[in-house]
Structures are given as C-alpha cells and as structure tokens.
Amino acid sequence: MDPIGIIQVILTIITAVMIVGFAGILYFLQRIDRALAGEQQRIAASGKATFAQPAQAPARTQKEFDPKAIGSLEEHLRAIGEKYRLASLTLATSDGLLIGSTRSGAQDEAAQYSYLYTQGTLRDETGAELFDIPHRGEKVIGIARPSERLPADLMSALKQDARDALQRWV
C-alpha cells in the first residue's frame, strides 16, 4: 500500500470516530432537551414555577460503641469511624510517624498530611480534614476522611473520641 492509501485509511478512521462522537453528543443533548421540556410542561400545568428546595441533610445519628469491648487501637479507630461515618481515620505524630489507622498502608498518608498540617492546612482538596490532639505533651495529628464535611460540634466530639482512644491505647 502506498503512502497516499495509508493516509486515506487513517483519515477514514478519524472521520468515522468523529461521526460516532458527534452522534453521542447529539444523543445526550436530545435527552437533556427532553428532560427540560418535561419540566417546563410540569410548570405550565401547575401554573407556577416552583424552585426545588435543597434537600436537607438527614440528621446525623451517631452510632455509639462500648470502648471496653474494643481490643486494639485500630478497632477503636474503626468504631470511631463508623460513629462519624468516616471513610477513614488516621492518627500520626507531628513528624509524620503512623500511630494507627483504619486504612491499610497509611504510612505515606501519615507523613504527607502531618507535613501539610504543620504548613497550616486544615482541609485538602480530597476532603481530608486535619486536626490536632494534645497527648502527653505532644501534638498528634488526626486525618479524618468524612463522607461530608463535619459540623464543628461533631468535629469536637470526634477529637474527644480520638483523644480517649489515644489515652487508652498509647
């Protein structure tokens, strides 16, 4: 096959891919248009526009646990994580050494976030919330990954529960 034939095949493939891509875009734009048209018909039928109210977050119910029934720091951190609906909870020294975590392989996380905390970061772009807990004259850095941002009262309660875990196990 000569070079012109190769170029024609490549251009044909590119053209086909572009057509399929545009067809996909048109398909989704049509679905959006239908959804909006249905919403406009609903508004016209009711005679007034109703603006959707933001859904209120369900009240957080804290799952209580019995600290005496817990056998290790990791189990205690897991129970705290369940209580506050955390994806993970990690405790580290201020110089980045891992104390305990609900995540496996959290050594790197402990080092990275301890450094970020010393630089003044309290929340990062991934949603991790950083806090400190005074323990035996040192600062322990807590790294919580909540499913949604914790209100101040729950953050205070989380700190207290983490402090209790440290006092019991460390």
Coordinates of N, CA and C in Angstrom, one line a residue:
M1 N 0.8 -1.2 0.0 CA 0.0 0.0 0.0 C 0.9 1.2 0.0
D2 N 0.6 2.1 -0.9 CA 1.4 3.4 -1.0 C 1.0 4.3 0.1
P3 N 1.9 5.4 0.4 CA 1.6 6.3 1.5 C 0.3 7.0 1.3
I4 N -0.2 7.3 0.1 CA -1.4 8.0 0.0 C -2.6 7.1 0.4
G5 N -2.5 5.8 0.1 CA -3.5 4.9 0.6 C -3.6 4.8 2.1
I6 N -2.4 4.8 2.8 CA -2.3 4.7 4.2 C -3.0 6.0 4.8
I7 N -2.7 7.1 4.2 CA -3.3 8.4 4.7 C -4.8 8.4 4.6
Q8 N -5.3 7.8 3.4 CA -6.7 7.8 3.2 C -7.4 6.9 4.3
V9 N -6.8 5.7 4.6 CA -7.3 4.8 5.6 C -7.4 5.5 7.0
I10 N -6.3 6.2 7.3 CA -6.2 6.9 8.6 C -7.3 8.0 8.7
L11 N -7.4 8.8 7.6 CA -8.4 9.8 7.6 C -9.9 9.3 7.6
T12 N -10.1 8.1 7.0 CA -11.4 7.5 7.0 C -11.7 7.0 8.5
I13 N -10.7 6.5 9.1 CA -10.9 6.1 10.5 C -11.2 7.3 11.4
I14 N -10.5 8.3 11.3 CA -10.7 9.6 12.1 C -12.1 10.1 11.8
T15 N -12.5 10.1 10.5 CA -13.8 10.6 10.2 C -14.9 9.8 10.8
A16 N -14.7 8.5 10.8 CA -15.7 7.6 11.4 C -15.8 7.8 12.9
V17 N -14.7 8.0 13.6 CA -14.6 8.2 15.0 C -15.3 9.6 15.4
M18 N -15.1 10.6 14.6 CA -15.7 11.9 14.8 C -17.2 11.8 14.6
I19 N -17.7 11.1 13.6 CA -19.1 11.0 13.4 C -19.8 10.3 14.6
V20 N -19.1 9.2 15.1 CA -19.7 8.5 16.2 C -19.7 9.4 17.5
G21 N -18.6 10.2 17.6 CA -18.5 11.1 18.8 C -19.6 12.1 18.7
F22 N -19.8 12.8 17.6 CA -20.9 13.8 17.4 C -22.2 13.2 17.6
A23 N -22.4 11.9 17.1 CA -23.7 11.3 17.3 C -24.0 11.1 18.8
G24 N -23.0 10.7 19.6 CA -23.2 10.5 21.0 C -23.5 11.8 21.7
I25 N -22.8 12.9 21.3 CA -23.1 14.2 21.9 C -24.5 14.6 21.6
L26 N -25.0 14.4 20.3 CA -26.3 14.8 19.9 C -27.4 14.0 20.7
Y27 N -27.1 12.7 20.9 CA -28.0 11.8 21.7 C -28.2 12.4 23.1
F28 N -27.1 12.7 23.8 CA -27.2 13.2 25.1 C -27.8 14.6 25.2
L29 N -27.6 15.5 24.2 CA -28.2 16.8 24.2 C -29.7 16.6 24.0
Q30 N -30.1 15.6 23.2 CA -31.5 15.4 23.0 C -32.2 14.9 24.3
R31 N -31.5 14.1 25.0 CA -32.1 13.6 26.3 C -32.2 14.8 27.3
I32 N -31.2 15.7 27.3 CA -31.3 16.9 28.2 C -32.5 17.7 27.8
D33 N -32.6 17.9 26.4 CA -33.7 18.8 25.9 C -35.1 18.2 26.3
R34 N -35.2 16.9 26.2 CA -36.5 16.2 26.6 C -36.7 16.4 28.1
A35 N -35.7 16.3 28.9 CA -35.9 16.4 30.3 C -36.3 17.8 30.7
L36 N -35.7 18.8 30.1 CA -36.0 20.2 30.3 C -37.5 20.5 29.8
A37 N -37.8 20.0 28.7 CA -39.2 20.2 28.1 C -40.2 19.6 29.1
G38 N -40.0 18.4 29.6 CA -40.9 17.8 30.6 C -41.0 18.7 31.8
E39 N -40.0 19.3 32.3 CA -40.0 20.1 33.5 C -40.8 21.4 33.1
Q40 N -40.6 22.0 31.9 CA -41.4 23.1 31.6 C -42.9 22.8 31.5
Q41 N -43.3 21.6 30.9 CA -44.7 21.3 30.9 C -45.3 21.1 32.3
R42 N -44.5 20.6 33.2 CA -45.0 20.4 34.6 C -45.2 21.8 35.2
I43 N -44.3 22.7 34.9 CA -44.5 24.1 35.5 C -45.7 24.7 34.9
A44 N -45.9 24.6 33.5 CA -47.1 25.2 32.9 C -48.4 24.6 33.4
A45 N -48.4 23.3 33.6 CA -49.6 22.6 34.1 C -50.0 23.1 35.5
S46 N -49.0 23.3 36.4 CA -49.3 23.7 37.7 C -49.6 25.2 37.8
G47 N -49.2 26.0 36.8 CA -49.5 27.4 36.8 C -48.4 28.3 37.5
K48 N -47.5 27.7 38.2 CA -46.5 28.5 38.8 C -45.2 27.7 38.8
A49 N -44.1 28.5 38.9 CA -42.8 27.9 38.9 C -42.5 27.6 40.4
T50 N -42.0 26.4 40.6 CA -41.6 26.0 41.9 C -40.1 25.7 41.8
F51 N -39.4 26.3 42.7 CA -37.9 26.1 42.7 C -37.6 25.0 43.7
A52 N -36.9 24.1 43.3 CA -36.5 23.0 44.1 C -35.8 23.5 45.3
Q53 N -36.2 23.1 46.5 CA -35.5 23.4 47.7 C -34.4 22.4 47.9
P54 N -33.3 22.9 48.3 CA -32.2 21.9 48.5 C -32.6 20.9 49.6
A55 N -32.2 19.7 49.3 CA -32.6 18.6 50.2 C -31.8 18.8 51.5
Q56 N -32.5 18.7 52.6 CA -31.8 18.9 53.9 C -31.2 17.6 54.2
A57 N -30.0 17.7 54.7 CA -29.2 16.5 55.1 C -29.9 15.8 56.2
P58 N -30.0 14.5 56.2 CA -30.6 13.9 57.3 C -29.8 14.1 58.6
A59 N -30.5 14.2 59.7 CA -29.8 14.4 60.9 C -28.8 13.2 61.1
R60 N -27.6 13.6 61.5 CA -26.6 12.6 61.8 C -26.9 11.9 63.1
T61 N -27.0 10.6 63.0 CA -27.2 9.9 64.2 C -25.9 9.2 64.5
Q62 N -25.4 9.3 65.6 CA -24.1 8.8 66.0 C -24.3 7.4 66.5
K63 N -23.6 6.4 66.0 CA -23.6 5.1 66.4 C -22.7 4.9 67.6
E64 N -23.2 4.7 68.8 CA -22.4 4.5 70.0 C -21.7 3.2 70.0
F65 N -20.6 3.2 70.7 CA -19.9 1.9 70.9 C -19.4 1.8 72.3
D66 N -19.1 0.6 72.7 CA -18.6 0.4 74.1 C -17.0 0.2 74.0
P67 N -16.3 1.2 74.5 CA -14.9 1.2 74.5 C -14.2 0.0 75.2
K68 N -14.9 -0.5 76.2 CA -14.4 -1.7 76.9 C -14.4 -3.0 76.1
A69 N -15.3 -3.0 75.1 CA -15.4 -4.2 74.3 C -14.4 -4.2 73.1
I70 N -13.6 -3.2 73.0 CA -12.6 -3.0 71.9 C -11.3 -3.5 72.3
G71 N -10.6 -4.3 71.4 CA -9.4 -4.9 71.7 C -8.1 -4.3 71.2
S72 N -8.2 -3.2 70.4 CA -6.9 -2.6 69.9 C -7.2 -1.2 69.5
L73 N -6.1 -0.4 69.2 CA -6.3 0.9 68.8 C -7.0 1.0 67.4
E74 N -6.6 0.1 66.5 CA -7.2 0.0 65.2 C -8.7 -0.2 65.3
E75 N -9.1 -1.2 66.1 CA -10.6 -1.4 66.3 C -11.3 -0.2 66.9
H76 N -10.6 0.5 67.8 CA -11.2 1.7 68.4 C -11.3 2.8 67.3
L77 N -10.3 3.0 66.5 CA -10.4 3.9 65.4 C -11.5 3.6 64.4
R78 N -11.7 2.2 64.1 CA -12.8 1.8 63.2 C -14.1 2.1 63.8
A79 N -14.3 1.9 65.1 CA -15.5 2.2 65.8 C -15.8 3.7 65.7
I80 N -14.8 4.5 65.9 CA -15.0 6.0 65.8 C -15.4 6.3 64.4
G81 N -14.7 5.7 63.4 CA -15.0 6.0 62.0 C -16.5 5.6 61.7
E82 N -17.0 4.5 62.2 CA -18.4 4.2 62.0 C -19.3 5.1 62.6
K83 N -18.9 5.6 63.8 CA -19.8 6.5 64.6 C -20.0 7.8 63.8
Y84 N -18.9 8.3 63.2 CA -19.0 9.6 62.5 C -19.1 9.4 61.0
R85 N -19.3 8.2 60.5 CA -19.4 7.9 59.1 C -18.2 8.4 58.3
L86 N -17.0 8.0 58.8 CA -15.8 8.4 58.1 C -15.3 7.3 57.2
A87 N -14.8 7.7 56.0 CA -14.2 6.7 55.1 C -12.9 6.1 55.7
S88 N -12.2 7.0 56.4 CA -11.0 6.5 57.2 C -10.6 7.5 58.2
L89 N -9.9 7.0 59.2 CA -9.4 7.8 60.3 C -7.9 7.4 60.6
T90 N -7.0 8.3 60.6 CA -5.6 8.0 60.8 C -5.1 9.0 61.9
L91 N -4.2 8.4 62.7 CA -3.5 9.3 63.7 C -2.0 9.1 63.5
A92 N -1.4 10.3 63.6 CA 0.1 10.3 63.3 C 0.8 11.3 64.2
T93 N 2.1 11.1 64.4 CA 2.8 12.1 65.2 C 3.0 13.3 64.4
S94 N 3.4 14.4 65.0 CA 3.5 15.7 64.2 C 4.7 15.6 63.2
D95 N 5.6 14.6 63.5 CA 6.7 14.5 62.5 C 6.4 13.4 61.5
G96 N 5.2 12.9 61.4 CA 4.8 12.0 60.3 C 4.8 10.5 60.5
L97 N 5.1 10.1 61.8 CA 5.1 8.6 62.0 C 3.6 8.2 62.3
L98 N 3.3 7.0 61.7 CA 1.9 6.5 61.9 C 1.7 5.9 63.3
I99 N 0.6 6.3 63.9 CA 0.3 5.8 65.2 C -0.8 4.7 65.0
G100 N -1.8 5.0 64.2 CA -2.8 4.0 64.0 C -3.8 4.5 62.9
S101 N -4.4 3.6 62.2 CA -5.3 4.0 61.1 C -6.3 2.9 60.8
T102 N -7.4 3.3 60.1 CA -8.4 2.3 59.6 C -8.0 1.9 58.2
R103 N -7.1 2.6 57.6 CA -6.6 2.3 56.2 C -5.4 1.4 56.3
S104 N -5.3 0.5 55.3 CA -4.0 -0.2 55.2 C -3.0 0.7 54.4
G105 N -1.8 0.6 54.7 CA -0.8 1.3 54.0 C -0.9 2.8 54.2
A106 N -1.2 3.2 55.5 CA -1.4 4.7 55.8 C -0.1 5.4 56.2
Q107 N 1.1 4.7 56.1 CA 2.3 5.4 56.4 C 2.6 6.6 55.6
D108 N 2.4 6.5 54.3 CA 2.6 7.7 53.4 C 1.6 8.8 53.7
E109 N 0.4 8.4 54.0 CA -0.7 9.4 54.3 C -0.3 10.1 55.6
A110 N 0.2 9.4 56.6 CA 0.6 10.0 57.9 C 1.7 11.0 57.6
A111 N 2.7 10.7 56.9 CA 3.8 11.6 56.6 C 3.3 12.8 55.8
Q112 N 2.6 12.6 54.8 CA 2.1 13.7 53.9 C 1.2 14.7 54.7
Y113 N 0.2 14.2 55.4 CA -0.7 15.1 56.0 C -0.2 15.7 57.3
S114 N 0.7 15.0 58.0 CA 1.4 15.7 59.1 C 2.2 16.9 58.6
Y115 N 2.8 16.8 57.5 CA 3.6 17.9 56.9 C 2.6 19.0 56.5
L116 N 1.5 18.6 55.9 CA 0.5 19.7 55.4 C 0.0 20.4 56.7
Y117 N -0.3 19.6 57.8 CA -0.8 20.3 58.9 C 0.2 21.3 59.5
T118 N 1.5 20.9 59.5 CA 2.5 21.9 60.0 C 2.6 23.1 59.2
Q119 N 2.1 23.0 57.9 CA 2.1 24.1 57.0 C 0.8 25.0 57.1
G120 N -0.1 24.5 58.0 CA -1.3 25.3 58.2 C -2.5 24.8 57.4
T121 N -2.4 23.7 56.8 CA -3.6 23.1 56.0 C -4.5 22.4 57.0
L122 N -5.8 22.7 57.0 CA -6.8 22.0 57.8 C -7.7 21.1 57.0
R123 N -7.8 21.4 55.7 CA -8.6 20.6 54.8 C -8.0 20.6 53.5
D124 N -7.9 19.4 52.8 CA -7.3 19.4 51.5 C -8.4 19.2 50.4
E125 N -8.0 19.2 49.2 CA -8.9 19.2 48.1 C -9.6 17.8 48.0
T126 N -9.1 16.8 48.6 CA -9.8 15.5 48.6 C -10.8 15.3 49.7
G127 N -10.9 16.3 50.5 CA -11.9 16.3 51.6 C -11.4 15.8 53.0
A128 N -10.1 15.5 53.0 CA -9.5 15.1 54.3 C -9.5 16.3 55.2
E129 N -9.9 16.1 56.5 CA -9.9 17.1 57.5 C -8.8 16.8 58.5
L130 N -8.0 17.8 58.8 CA -6.9 17.6 59.7 C -7.1 18.3 61.0
F131 N -6.7 17.7 62.1 CA -6.9 18.3 63.4 C -5.8 17.8 64.3
D132 N -5.6 18.5 65.4 CA -4.5 18.0 66.3 C -5.2 17.7 67.6
I133 N -4.5 16.8 68.3 CA -5.0 16.3 69.6 C -3.7 16.4 70.5
P134 N -3.8 17.2 71.6 CA -2.7 17.2 72.6 C -2.7 15.8 73.3
H135 N -1.5 15.2 73.3 CA -1.4 13.9 74.0 C 0.0 13.8 74.6
R136 N 0.1 13.8 75.9 CA 1.3 13.6 76.7 C 2.4 14.7 76.3
G137 N 1.9 15.9 76.1 CA 2.8 17.0 75.8 C 3.2 17.1 74.3
E138 N 2.7 16.2 73.5 CA 2.9 16.3 72.0 C 1.6 16.5 71.3
K139 N 1.8 16.9 70.0 CA 0.6 17.0 69.2 C 0.5 15.8 68.3
V140 N -0.7 15.2 68.4 CA -1.0 14.1 67.5 C -1.9 14.6 66.4
I141 N -1.6 14.3 65.2 CA -2.3 14.8 64.0 C -3.4 13.8 63.6
G142 N -4.6 14.2 63.5 CA -5.7 13.4 63.1 C -6.1 13.7 61.7
I143 N -6.3 12.6 60.9 CA -6.6 12.8 59.5 C -7.9 12.0 59.3
A144 N -9.0 12.8 59.2 CA -10.3 12.2 59.0 C -10.8 12.4 57.6
R145 N -11.4 11.4 57.0 CA -12.0 11.5 55.7 C -13.5 11.2 55.8
P146 N -14.2 12.3 56.1 CA -15.7 12.1 56.2 C -16.4 12.1 54.8
S147 N -17.6 11.5 54.8 CA -18.3 11.4 53.6 C -18.9 12.8 53.2
E148 N -19.1 13.6 54.2 CA -19.4 15.0 54.0 C -18.8 15.8 55.1
R149 N -18.7 17.1 54.9 CA -18.0 18.0 55.9 C -18.7 17.9 57.3
L150 N -17.9 17.7 58.3 CA -18.4 17.6 59.7 C -18.6 19.0 60.3
P151 N -19.8 19.2 60.9 CA -20.0 20.4 61.6 C -19.1 20.5 62.8
A152 N -18.9 21.7 63.3 CA -17.9 22.0 64.4 C -18.2 21.1 65.6
D153 N -19.5 20.9 66.0 CA -19.8 20.2 67.2 C -19.4 18.7 67.0
L154 N -19.6 18.1 65.8 CA -19.2 16.8 65.6 C -17.7 16.6 65.5
M155 N -17.0 17.7 65.0 CA -15.6 17.6 64.9 C -15.0 17.6 66.3
S156 N -15.6 18.4 67.2 CA -15.1 18.5 68.6 C -15.3 17.1 69.3
A157 N -16.5 16.5 69.0 CA -16.8 15.2 69.6 C -15.8 14.1 69.0
L158 N -15.5 14.2 67.7 CA -14.6 13.3 67.1 C -13.2 13.5 67.7
K159 N -12.7 14.7 68.0 CA -11.4 14.9 68.6 C -11.4 14.3 70.0
Q160 N -12.5 14.4 70.7 CA -12.6 13.9 72.1 C -12.5 12.4 72.0
D161 N -13.3 11.8 71.1 CA -13.2 10.3 71.0 C -11.8 9.8 70.6
A162 N -11.2 10.5 69.7 CA -9.8 10.2 69.3 C -8.8 10.4 70.5
R163 N -9.0 11.4 71.3 CA -8.2 11.6 72.5 C -8.4 10.5 73.5
D164 N -9.7 10.0 73.6 CA -9.9 8.9 74.5 C -9.2 7.6 74.0
A165 N -9.3 7.4 72.7 CA -8.6 6.2 72.2 C -7.1 6.3 72.4
L166 N -6.5 7.5 72.2 CA -5.1 7.6 72.5 C -4.7 7.4 73.9
Q167 N -5.5 7.9 74.8 CA -5.3 7.7 76.3 C -5.4 6.3 76.7
R168 N -6.3 5.5 76.0 CA -6.4 4.1 76.4 C -5.3 3.3 75.8
W169 N -4.9 3.5 74.6 CA -4.0 2.6 73.9 C -2.6 3.1 73.7
V170 N -2.3 4.4 73.8 CA -0.9 4.8 73.6 C -0.4 5.4 74.9

